[in-house]
Short mmCIF file of C-alpha atoms in Angstrom, two decimals:
data_model
loop_
_atom_site.label_atom_id
_atom_site.label_comp_id
_atom_site.label_asym_id
_atom_site.label_seq_id
_atom_site.Cartn_x
_atom_site.Cartn_y
_atom_site.Cartn_z
CA MET A 494 -6.51 11.43 -60.43
CA SER A 495 -3.32 9.85 -61.02
CA PRO A 496 -1.83 7.81 -62.50
CA GLN A 497 -0.20 5.99 -59.36
CA SER A 498 -3.70 6.40 -57.42
CA HIS A 499 -5.72 4.73 -59.96
CA ARG A 500 -3.95 1.28 -60.28
CA LEU A 501 -3.62 1.64 -56.55
CA ALA A 502 -7.45 2.03 -56.79
CA VAL A 503 -7.90 -1.05 -59.22
CA ALA A 504 -5.48 -3.05 -57.76
CA LEU A 505 -7.80 -2.69 -54.51
CA LEU A 506 -10.55 -3.63 -55.83
CA ALA A 507 -9.09 -6.41 -57.56
CA ILE A 508 -8.01 -8.01 -54.73
CA PHE A 509 -10.68 -7.95 -52.19
CA VAL A 510 -13.09 -8.89 -55.09
CA VAL A 511 -10.92 -12.17 -55.46
CA LEU A 512 -9.73 -13.07 -52.68
CA GLY A 513 -12.68 -11.77 -50.26
CA GLY A 514 -14.78 -15.35 -52.69
CA LEU A 515 -12.25 -16.78 -52.31
CA PRO A 516 -13.56 -18.39 -48.44
CA ALA A 517 -16.96 -19.00 -50.55
CA VAL A 518 -15.43 -21.56 -52.55
CA ALA A 519 -18.70 -24.14 -52.39
CA VAL A 520 -18.24 -28.19 -51.70
CA ALA A 521 -21.08 -30.87 -52.07
CA GLN A 522 -20.74 -33.67 -50.16
CA GLN A 523 -23.63 -36.20 -51.50
CA SER A 524 -25.13 -39.19 -50.22
CA ALA A 525 -27.45 -41.31 -52.81
CA PRO A 526 -26.59 -44.59 -52.32
CA ASP A 527 -29.84 -45.66 -54.13
CA GLY A 528 -31.00 -43.40 -55.50
CA ALA A 529 -30.87 -40.55 -58.35
CA GLU A 530 -27.79 -38.42 -56.88
CA PRO A 531 -28.75 -34.58 -56.94
CA GLU A 532 -27.47 -32.28 -59.74
CA PRO A 533 -24.96 -29.83 -58.71
CA SER A 534 -24.28 -26.71 -60.67
CA GLY A 535 -21.80 -24.90 -60.42
CA ALA A 536 -22.33 -24.03 -56.18
CA VAL A 537 -25.74 -25.15 -56.63
CA VAL A 538 -26.93 -28.59 -54.87
CA ARG A 539 -30.48 -29.54 -56.41
CA VAL A 540 -32.67 -31.59 -57.44
CA ASP A 541 -35.40 -31.72 -59.86
CA GLU A 542 -39.19 -31.93 -59.96
CA ASN A 543 -40.18 -34.92 -60.29
CA GLU A 544 -36.97 -36.53 -58.18
CA THR A 545 -36.22 -38.04 -55.89
CA VAL A 546 -32.44 -39.14 -54.37
CA ASP A 547 -32.29 -41.22 -51.32
CA GLY A 548 -30.32 -39.71 -48.56
CA PRO A 549 -29.21 -39.16 -46.01
CA LEU A 550 -27.91 -35.40 -48.97
CA ASP A 551 -25.11 -33.39 -46.64
CA ALA A 552 -24.11 -30.48 -48.71
CA THR A 553 -21.57 -27.34 -47.92
CA THR A 554 -22.49 -25.53 -50.98
CA GLY A 555 -23.62 -21.83 -52.41
CA ALA A 556 -27.01 -23.02 -52.36
CA VAL A 557 -29.49 -26.24 -51.90
CA VAL A 558 -32.94 -26.34 -54.23
CA VAL A 559 -35.17 -29.24 -53.15
CA ALA A 560 -37.95 -29.40 -55.61
CA GLY A 561 -38.07 -32.76 -55.61
CA THR A 562 -37.80 -35.84 -52.91
CA VAL A 563 -35.64 -36.03 -50.92
CA ASP A 564 -35.75 -39.87 -49.15
CA GLY A 565 -34.01 -39.19 -45.59
CA ASP A 566 -32.83 -36.99 -43.60
CA VAL A 567 -31.26 -33.52 -45.35
CA SER A 568 -28.08 -31.53 -43.77
CA VAL A 569 -26.90 -28.36 -45.88
CA ALA A 570 -24.33 -25.93 -44.92
CA ALA A 571 -25.29 -22.44 -47.42
CA GLY A 572 -26.12 -19.21 -48.48
CA SER A 573 -29.17 -19.58 -48.63
CA VAL A 574 -31.97 -23.14 -48.93
CA LEU A 575 -34.94 -23.49 -50.43
CA VAL A 576 -36.95 -26.47 -50.42
CA THR A 577 -39.88 -25.07 -53.00
CA ASP A 578 -43.83 -26.15 -53.25
CA SER A 579 -43.55 -29.08 -54.45
CA GLY A 580 -40.05 -30.40 -52.26
CA ARG A 581 -40.42 -32.59 -49.45
CA VAL A 582 -37.70 -34.03 -47.12
CA THR A 583 -39.23 -37.18 -45.61
CA GLY A 584 -36.43 -36.84 -43.36
CA ASP A 585 -35.32 -34.58 -40.91
CA LEU A 586 -33.60 -30.50 -42.23
CA ASN A 587 -30.47 -29.74 -40.93
CA ALA A 588 -29.76 -26.11 -42.38
CA THR A 589 -26.79 -23.75 -41.28
CA ALA A 590 -27.41 -21.04 -43.87
CA ALA A 591 -28.40 -17.29 -44.23
CA SER A 592 -31.42 -18.29 -45.65
CA VAL A 593 -34.31 -21.52 -45.48
CA LEU A 594 -36.97 -20.72 -47.47
CA VAL A 595 -39.84 -23.81 -46.48
CA GLU A 596 -42.87 -23.75 -49.55
CA GLY A 597 -42.96 -27.63 -49.26
CA ARG A 598 -43.10 -30.48 -47.10
CA VAL A 599 -40.52 -32.22 -44.37
CA ASP A 600 -41.40 -35.13 -43.02
CA GLY A 601 -39.70 -34.71 -39.68
CA ASP A 602 -38.17 -31.71 -37.38
CA LEU A 603 -36.29 -28.87 -37.84
CA THR A 604 -33.71 -27.15 -36.67
CA VAL A 605 -31.43 -24.13 -38.30
CA ALA A 606 -28.42 -21.64 -37.36
CA ALA A 607 -29.74 -18.22 -39.22
CA ALA A 608 -30.12 -15.27 -40.59
CA ALA A 609 -34.01 -15.39 -41.84
CA LEU A 610 -36.03 -18.88 -41.25
CA GLU A 611 -39.47 -18.74 -43.17
CA LEU A 612 -42.15 -21.15 -43.66
CA ARG A 613 -44.50 -20.32 -45.88
CA GLU A 614 -48.26 -20.03 -46.04
CA GLY A 615 -49.39 -24.00 -47.65
CA SER A 616 -45.71 -25.14 -45.73
CA SER A 617 -46.02 -28.19 -43.45
CA VAL A 618 -42.97 -29.71 -40.79
CA GLY A 619 -44.06 -33.04 -39.36
CA GLY A 620 -41.61 -32.42 -36.38
CA SER A 621 -40.37 -30.25 -34.17
CA VAL A 622 -39.44 -26.85 -34.77
CA GLU A 623 -35.39 -25.38 -33.89
CA ALA A 624 -34.40 -21.94 -35.02
CA GLY A 625 -31.59 -20.00 -33.68
CA VAL A 626 -32.53 -17.22 -36.38
CA ALA A 627 -31.91 -13.20 -36.23
CA ASP A 628 -35.94 -13.53 -38.34
CA ALA A 629 -38.29 -16.57 -38.34
CA ARG A 630 -41.09 -16.01 -39.39
CA LEU A 631 -43.99 -19.27 -39.38
CA ALA A 632 -47.10 -18.79 -42.09
CA GLY A 633 -47.07 -22.91 -42.26
CA ALA A 634 -48.36 -25.55 -40.60
CA VAL A 635 -45.79 -26.88 -37.98
CA GLY A 636 -46.61 -31.04 -35.79
CA GLY A 637 -44.43 -30.55 -32.96
CA ASP A 638 -43.52 -27.91 -30.89
CA ALA A 639 -41.76 -24.46 -32.59
CA THR A 640 -38.31 -22.78 -30.79
CA LEU A 641 -36.95 -19.97 -31.62
CA ASP A 642 -34.12 -17.90 -30.10
CA ALA A 643 -35.43 -14.81 -32.69
CA THR A 644 -34.53 -10.97 -32.97
CA THR A 645 -37.51 -10.81 -34.90
CA ALA A 646 -40.68 -13.31 -34.54
CA ALA A 647 -43.50 -13.28 -36.34
CA VAL A 648 -46.14 -16.39 -36.52
CA THR A 649 -49.21 -15.39 -39.22
CA PRO A 650 -52.78 -15.77 -38.83
CA THR A 651 -52.32 -18.81 -41.27
CA ALA A 652 -50.58 -20.87 -38.56
CA THR A 653 -50.61 -24.49 -37.58
CA ILE A 654 -49.03 -25.47 -34.11
CA ASP A 655 -49.70 -28.24 -32.98
CA GLY A 656 -47.28 -28.64 -30.14
CA SER A 657 -46.28 -25.68 -28.13
CA LEU A 658 -44.78 -22.54 -29.14
CA THR A 659 -41.71 -21.11 -27.11
CA TYR A 660 -39.92 -17.58 -28.68
CA THR A 661 -36.85 -15.95 -26.32
CA SER A 662 -37.34 -12.25 -28.06
CA GLU A 663 -39.98 -9.19 -27.28
CA ARG A 664 -40.27 -8.29 -29.98
CA THR A 665 -42.39 -11.71 -31.06
CA THR A 666 -45.84 -11.04 -32.56
CA VAL A 667 -48.70 -13.56 -32.72
CA ALA A 668 -51.61 -13.04 -34.67
CA ASP A 669 -55.01 -13.79 -33.24
CA GLY A 670 -56.11 -16.20 -36.61
CA ALA A 671 -52.69 -18.25 -35.59
CA THR A 672 -53.46 -21.94 -34.39
CA ILE A 673 -51.31 -22.84 -32.10
CA GLY A 674 -52.52 -26.27 -29.82
CA GLY A 675 -49.56 -25.98 -26.70
CA ASP A 676 -48.63 -23.39 -24.60
CA VAL A 677 -47.19 -19.72 -25.95
CA THR A 678 -43.87 -18.83 -22.89
CA ARG A 679 -41.52 -16.62 -23.49
CA ASP A 680 -38.61 -17.44 -22.34
CA ALA A 681 -35.92 -14.89 -21.77
CA ALA A 682 -33.25 -16.83 -21.41
CA LEU A 683 -33.74 -20.04 -23.77
CA THR A 684 -31.36 -22.05 -25.66
CA VAL A 685 -32.19 -24.17 -29.32
CA ALA A 686 -30.54 -27.34 -30.44
CA GLN A 687 -27.73 -27.23 -33.23
CA PRO A 688 -28.74 -28.83 -36.24
CA ASN A 689 -26.65 -31.57 -36.34
CA VAL A 690 -25.32 -31.07 -39.59
CA PHE A 691 -23.62 -33.82 -41.30
CA GLY A 692 -23.34 -35.69 -37.68
CA GLY A 693 -26.98 -36.97 -38.43
CA SER A 694 -27.97 -40.37 -38.74
CA GLY A 695 -26.84 -42.65 -40.76
CA SER A 696 -24.57 -40.55 -42.30
CA ASP A 697 -21.00 -41.18 -43.59
CA PHE A 698 -19.19 -38.32 -43.87
CA ASP A 699 -17.15 -36.48 -41.98
CA ALA A 700 -16.30 -33.21 -42.00
CA PRO A 701 -13.48 -32.30 -42.40
CA THR A 702 -11.51 -31.14 -39.16
CA ILE A 703 -10.05 -27.71 -39.85
CA PRO A 704 -6.51 -26.79 -37.75
CA PRO A 705 -5.84 -24.13 -36.28
CA TRP A 706 -2.68 -23.01 -37.71
CA ALA A 707 -4.43 -23.31 -40.61
CA GLY A 708 -6.55 -19.25 -40.75
CA ALA A 709 -2.83 -17.85 -39.56
CA VAL A 710 -1.27 -19.74 -43.38
CA TYR A 711 -4.16 -18.94 -45.40
CA SER A 712 -4.30 -15.33 -43.85
CA GLY A 713 -0.62 -15.33 -44.45
CA LEU A 714 -0.95 -16.41 -48.12
CA THR A 715 -3.68 -13.86 -48.71
CA SER A 716 -1.88 -10.92 -47.36
CA LEU A 717 1.40 -11.53 -49.05
CA LEU A 718 -0.54 -12.02 -52.29
CA LEU A 719 -2.45 -7.91 -51.46
CA GLY A 720 1.64 -7.14 -51.10
CA VAL A 721 2.74 -8.44 -53.88
CA VAL A 722 0.29 -7.20 -56.17
CA LEU A 723 0.28 -3.46 -54.00
CA LEU A 724 4.17 -2.77 -54.55
CA ALA A 725 4.04 -4.17 -57.82
CA ALA A 726 0.81 -1.39 -59.24
CA ALA A 727 1.63 1.43 -57.63
CA PRO A 728 5.38 1.07 -56.71
CA ASN A 729 6.20 5.14 -55.58
CA VAL A 730 2.51 4.80 -53.90
CA SER A 731 3.87 1.81 -51.84
CA ARG A 732 7.87 3.91 -51.62
CA ARG A 733 6.09 6.82 -50.62
CA LEU A 734 3.95 4.97 -47.93
CA THR A 735 7.38 3.61 -45.98
CA ASP A 736 8.72 6.44 -45.75
CA VAL A 737 6.21 7.91 -44.42
CA GLY A 738 4.96 5.46 -41.61
CA THR A 739 8.83 4.98 -40.87
CA THR A 740 10.12 8.11 -40.11
CA ASN A 741 7.12 9.27 -38.52
CA PRO A 742 4.77 6.73 -37.05
CA LEU A 743 3.27 8.65 -34.42
CA ARG A 744 2.47 11.25 -37.09
CA SER A 745 1.30 8.39 -38.65
CA GLY A 746 -0.77 6.33 -36.05
CA GLY A 747 -2.64 9.21 -35.28
CA VAL A 748 -4.59 10.34 -38.57
CA GLY A 749 -4.97 6.24 -39.22
CA ILE A 750 -7.12 6.23 -35.99
CA ALA A 751 -8.37 9.40 -37.10
CA THR A 752 -9.90 8.18 -39.91
CA LEU A 753 -10.04 4.61 -38.72
CA ILE A 754 -13.19 6.29 -36.00
CA GLY A 755 -13.51 8.55 -38.04
CA THR A 756 -15.06 6.91 -41.42
CA PRO A 757 -17.32 5.40 -40.34
CA ILE A 758 -18.77 7.96 -38.38
CA ALA A 759 -18.96 9.97 -41.78
CA LEU A 760 -20.38 7.38 -42.93
CA VAL A 761 -23.16 5.94 -40.88
CA ILE A 762 -24.19 9.57 -40.81
CA LEU A 763 -24.74 9.03 -44.84
CA ALA A 764 -26.93 5.61 -44.52
CA VAL A 765 -29.84 7.88 -42.35
CA THR A 766 -30.48 9.55 -45.52
CA ILE A 767 -32.85 7.36 -48.15
CA VAL A 768 -30.47 8.93 -50.56
CA GLY A 769 -26.93 7.96 -49.24
CA ILE A 770 -28.26 4.60 -48.31
CA PRO A 771 -26.53 2.68 -51.48
CA LEU A 772 -23.29 4.96 -51.18
CA SER A 773 -23.47 4.06 -47.26
CA ILE A 774 -22.93 -0.01 -48.49
CA VAL A 775 -21.00 0.82 -51.36
CA GLY A 776 -18.21 3.15 -48.50
CA PHE A 777 -18.66 0.43 -45.81
CA VAL A 778 -17.32 -1.71 -48.65
CA LEU A 779 -14.99 -0.29 -49.76
CA PHE A 780 -13.56 1.29 -46.47
CA GLY A 781 -13.50 -2.82 -45.57
CA ALA A 782 -10.93 -2.68 -48.14
CA VAL A 783 -9.05 0.47 -47.63
CA VAL A 784 -8.53 -0.89 -43.65
CA TRP A 785 -7.45 -5.02 -45.04
CA ALA A 786 -4.90 -3.16 -47.57
CA ALA A 787 -3.77 -1.08 -45.00
CA THR A 788 -2.42 -3.69 -42.79
CA VAL A 789 -1.03 -5.25 -45.58
CA TYR A 790 1.10 -1.56 -45.77
CA GLY A 791 1.43 -1.07 -41.97
CA ALA A 792 3.20 -4.88 -41.99
CA VAL A 793 5.40 -3.09 -45.12
CA VAL A 794 6.62 -0.37 -43.11
CA LEU A 795 7.09 -2.89 -39.74
CA GLY A 796 9.19 -5.20 -42.34
CA THR A 797 11.45 -1.88 -44.09
CA TRP A 798 11.44 -0.89 -40.44
CA LEU A 799 13.67 -4.50 -39.25
CA LEU A 800 15.40 -4.38 -42.25
CA SER A 801 17.13 -1.40 -41.49
CA LEU A 802 17.94 -2.01 -38.04
CA GLY A 803 20.20 -4.30 -40.21
CA ASP A 804 20.63 -1.48 -42.19
CA TYR A 805 19.66 -3.24 -45.22
CA ARG A 806 16.77 -2.47 -47.51
CA ASN A 807 14.53 -3.75 -50.57
CA ARG A 808 10.61 -3.82 -50.67
CA TRP A 809 9.76 -7.01 -51.04
CA ALA A 810 11.72 -8.32 -47.99
CA ALA A 811 10.09 -6.09 -46.63
CA LEU A 812 7.28 -7.57 -47.13
CA VAL A 813 7.93 -11.21 -46.55
CA VAL A 814 9.30 -9.63 -42.58
CA GLY A 815 6.62 -7.31 -42.18
CA VAL A 816 3.93 -10.47 -42.50
CA VAL A 817 5.62 -12.76 -40.94
CA ALA A 818 6.43 -11.01 -37.76
CA VAL A 819 2.85 -9.68 -37.23
CA ALA A 820 2.36 -13.49 -38.45
CA VAL A 821 4.10 -14.88 -35.13
CA VAL A 822 3.18 -11.60 -33.10
CA GLN A 823 -0.24 -11.74 -33.12
CA ARG A 824 -0.73 -15.11 -31.30
CA ILE A 825 0.23 -13.84 -28.57
CA PRO A 826 -2.95 -13.39 -25.53
CA VAL A 827 -3.16 -9.66 -25.45
CA VAL A 828 -0.12 -8.53 -26.83
CA GLY A 829 -0.82 -10.38 -30.52
CA GLY A 830 -3.61 -7.70 -30.76
CA VAL A 831 -2.48 -4.55 -29.89
CA ALA A 832 0.38 -5.43 -32.21
CA ARG A 833 -2.22 -5.89 -34.68
CA LEU A 834 -3.88 -2.78 -33.92
CA VAL A 835 -0.11 -0.41 -34.08
CA VAL A 836 -0.02 -2.01 -37.85
CA LEU A 837 -3.05 -0.92 -38.89
CA VAL A 838 -3.95 2.15 -37.98
CA ILE A 839 0.12 3.34 -39.43
CA GLY A 840 -0.40 1.29 -42.64
CA LEU A 841 -3.81 3.62 -42.26
CA GLY A 842 -2.08 6.25 -41.21
CA ALA A 843 0.52 6.06 -43.62
CA LEU A 844 -2.07 5.88 -46.39
CA ALA A 845 -4.32 8.08 -46.48
CA THR A 846 -1.40 10.51 -45.46
CA VAL A 847 0.02 9.68 -49.54
CA LEU A 848 -3.29 9.29 -51.27
CA TYR A 849 -3.99 13.32 -49.41
CA GLU A 850 -0.39 13.91 -50.97
CA LEU A 851 -1.70 12.43 -54.25
CA ARG A 852 -4.85 14.53 -54.48
CA GLY A 853 -2.89 17.70 -53.79
CA ALA A 854 -0.58 16.93 -55.81
CA ASP A 855 -3.31 16.32 -58.73
CA ASP A 856 -5.05 19.90 -57.49
CA ASP A 857 -1.84 22.01 -58.33
CA THR A 858 -1.96 19.88 -61.72
CA VAL A 859 -4.63 21.28 -62.77
CA GLY A 860 -4.20 24.66 -62.41
CA GLU A 861 -0.76 24.85 -63.05
CA ASP A 862 -2.57 22.61 -66.94
CA ALA A 863 -5.44 26.22 -66.40
CA SER A 864 -2.70 28.99 -66.02
CA ALA A 865 -1.10 27.62 -69.09
CA THR A 866 -3.69 27.83 -71.61
CA THR A 867 -4.96 31.32 -70.06
#
């Protein structure tokens, strides 16, 4: 690998890791007017065993762990939510998370929007359970109704539901040993309530309102930052890529479309084999970073072309002009989406072409070195 290629790969990896983690930065808001406050640890809000926190407890964070008692409602938006076997929530638990695991007690209702929900054996929910999830597993006790809008669901032999069970998916299994007091009904048109995060009774926390333009500003700033790193880390690659994209946009677009379609297909085929699964996962992550970089490179190509209309050429100005132009055009319905796609495929095609040229140059260098030693 040439020095330019090496610096480019390092820059892509660093920016992908740093900026990719920015949206996940957690901020916790705890409301504990009368009792102890939960202990925040990094991106974790934790109520320790033998500790009692007066609710309501509201949190936006990476993870929430309740190993003690929360006297009141809990409303959380987190990566994961865990109520351990020693944990207890005396009110309702409203959670929006990737995973929600209950091993202890929730005295009120449990309302969840998540990828996975599990009530383990020995756990209990005093009220009803409403869940909009990809996967649900009920092995504990539910004092009210259980309503599951889930892709897959399992009600195990240890589960006890005092009310009725209503579910949406055909991929739902109810074990013979499960105890259900009411009716068991499949309703394909079922809708469930969304978690009342930060709006529950008694909560004095108002979730911040994010203005519509904040996402566009964030996207533009991260694109500018990534562009600065790419242009500084691999100036020759960036210069050559801009030349390829501006002088032959049709060819670059064709190569970009082929790469955009062909790479995911190849990675899916690779994932068919057990050995290839981890390689395929890594490949998709790297391809996502490359597509992001290609979008920025495409903006640089666009900015270079726009500046050339005034007979001016400067890579830093081209970066700013291109990113701003894409941000403005993408606000136009339909046209904006098409424009972003065109910028992406031209940038991706030009990047693929330049990387192929660099690979060919490395091969020639190796061949010359081998000839010189014979």
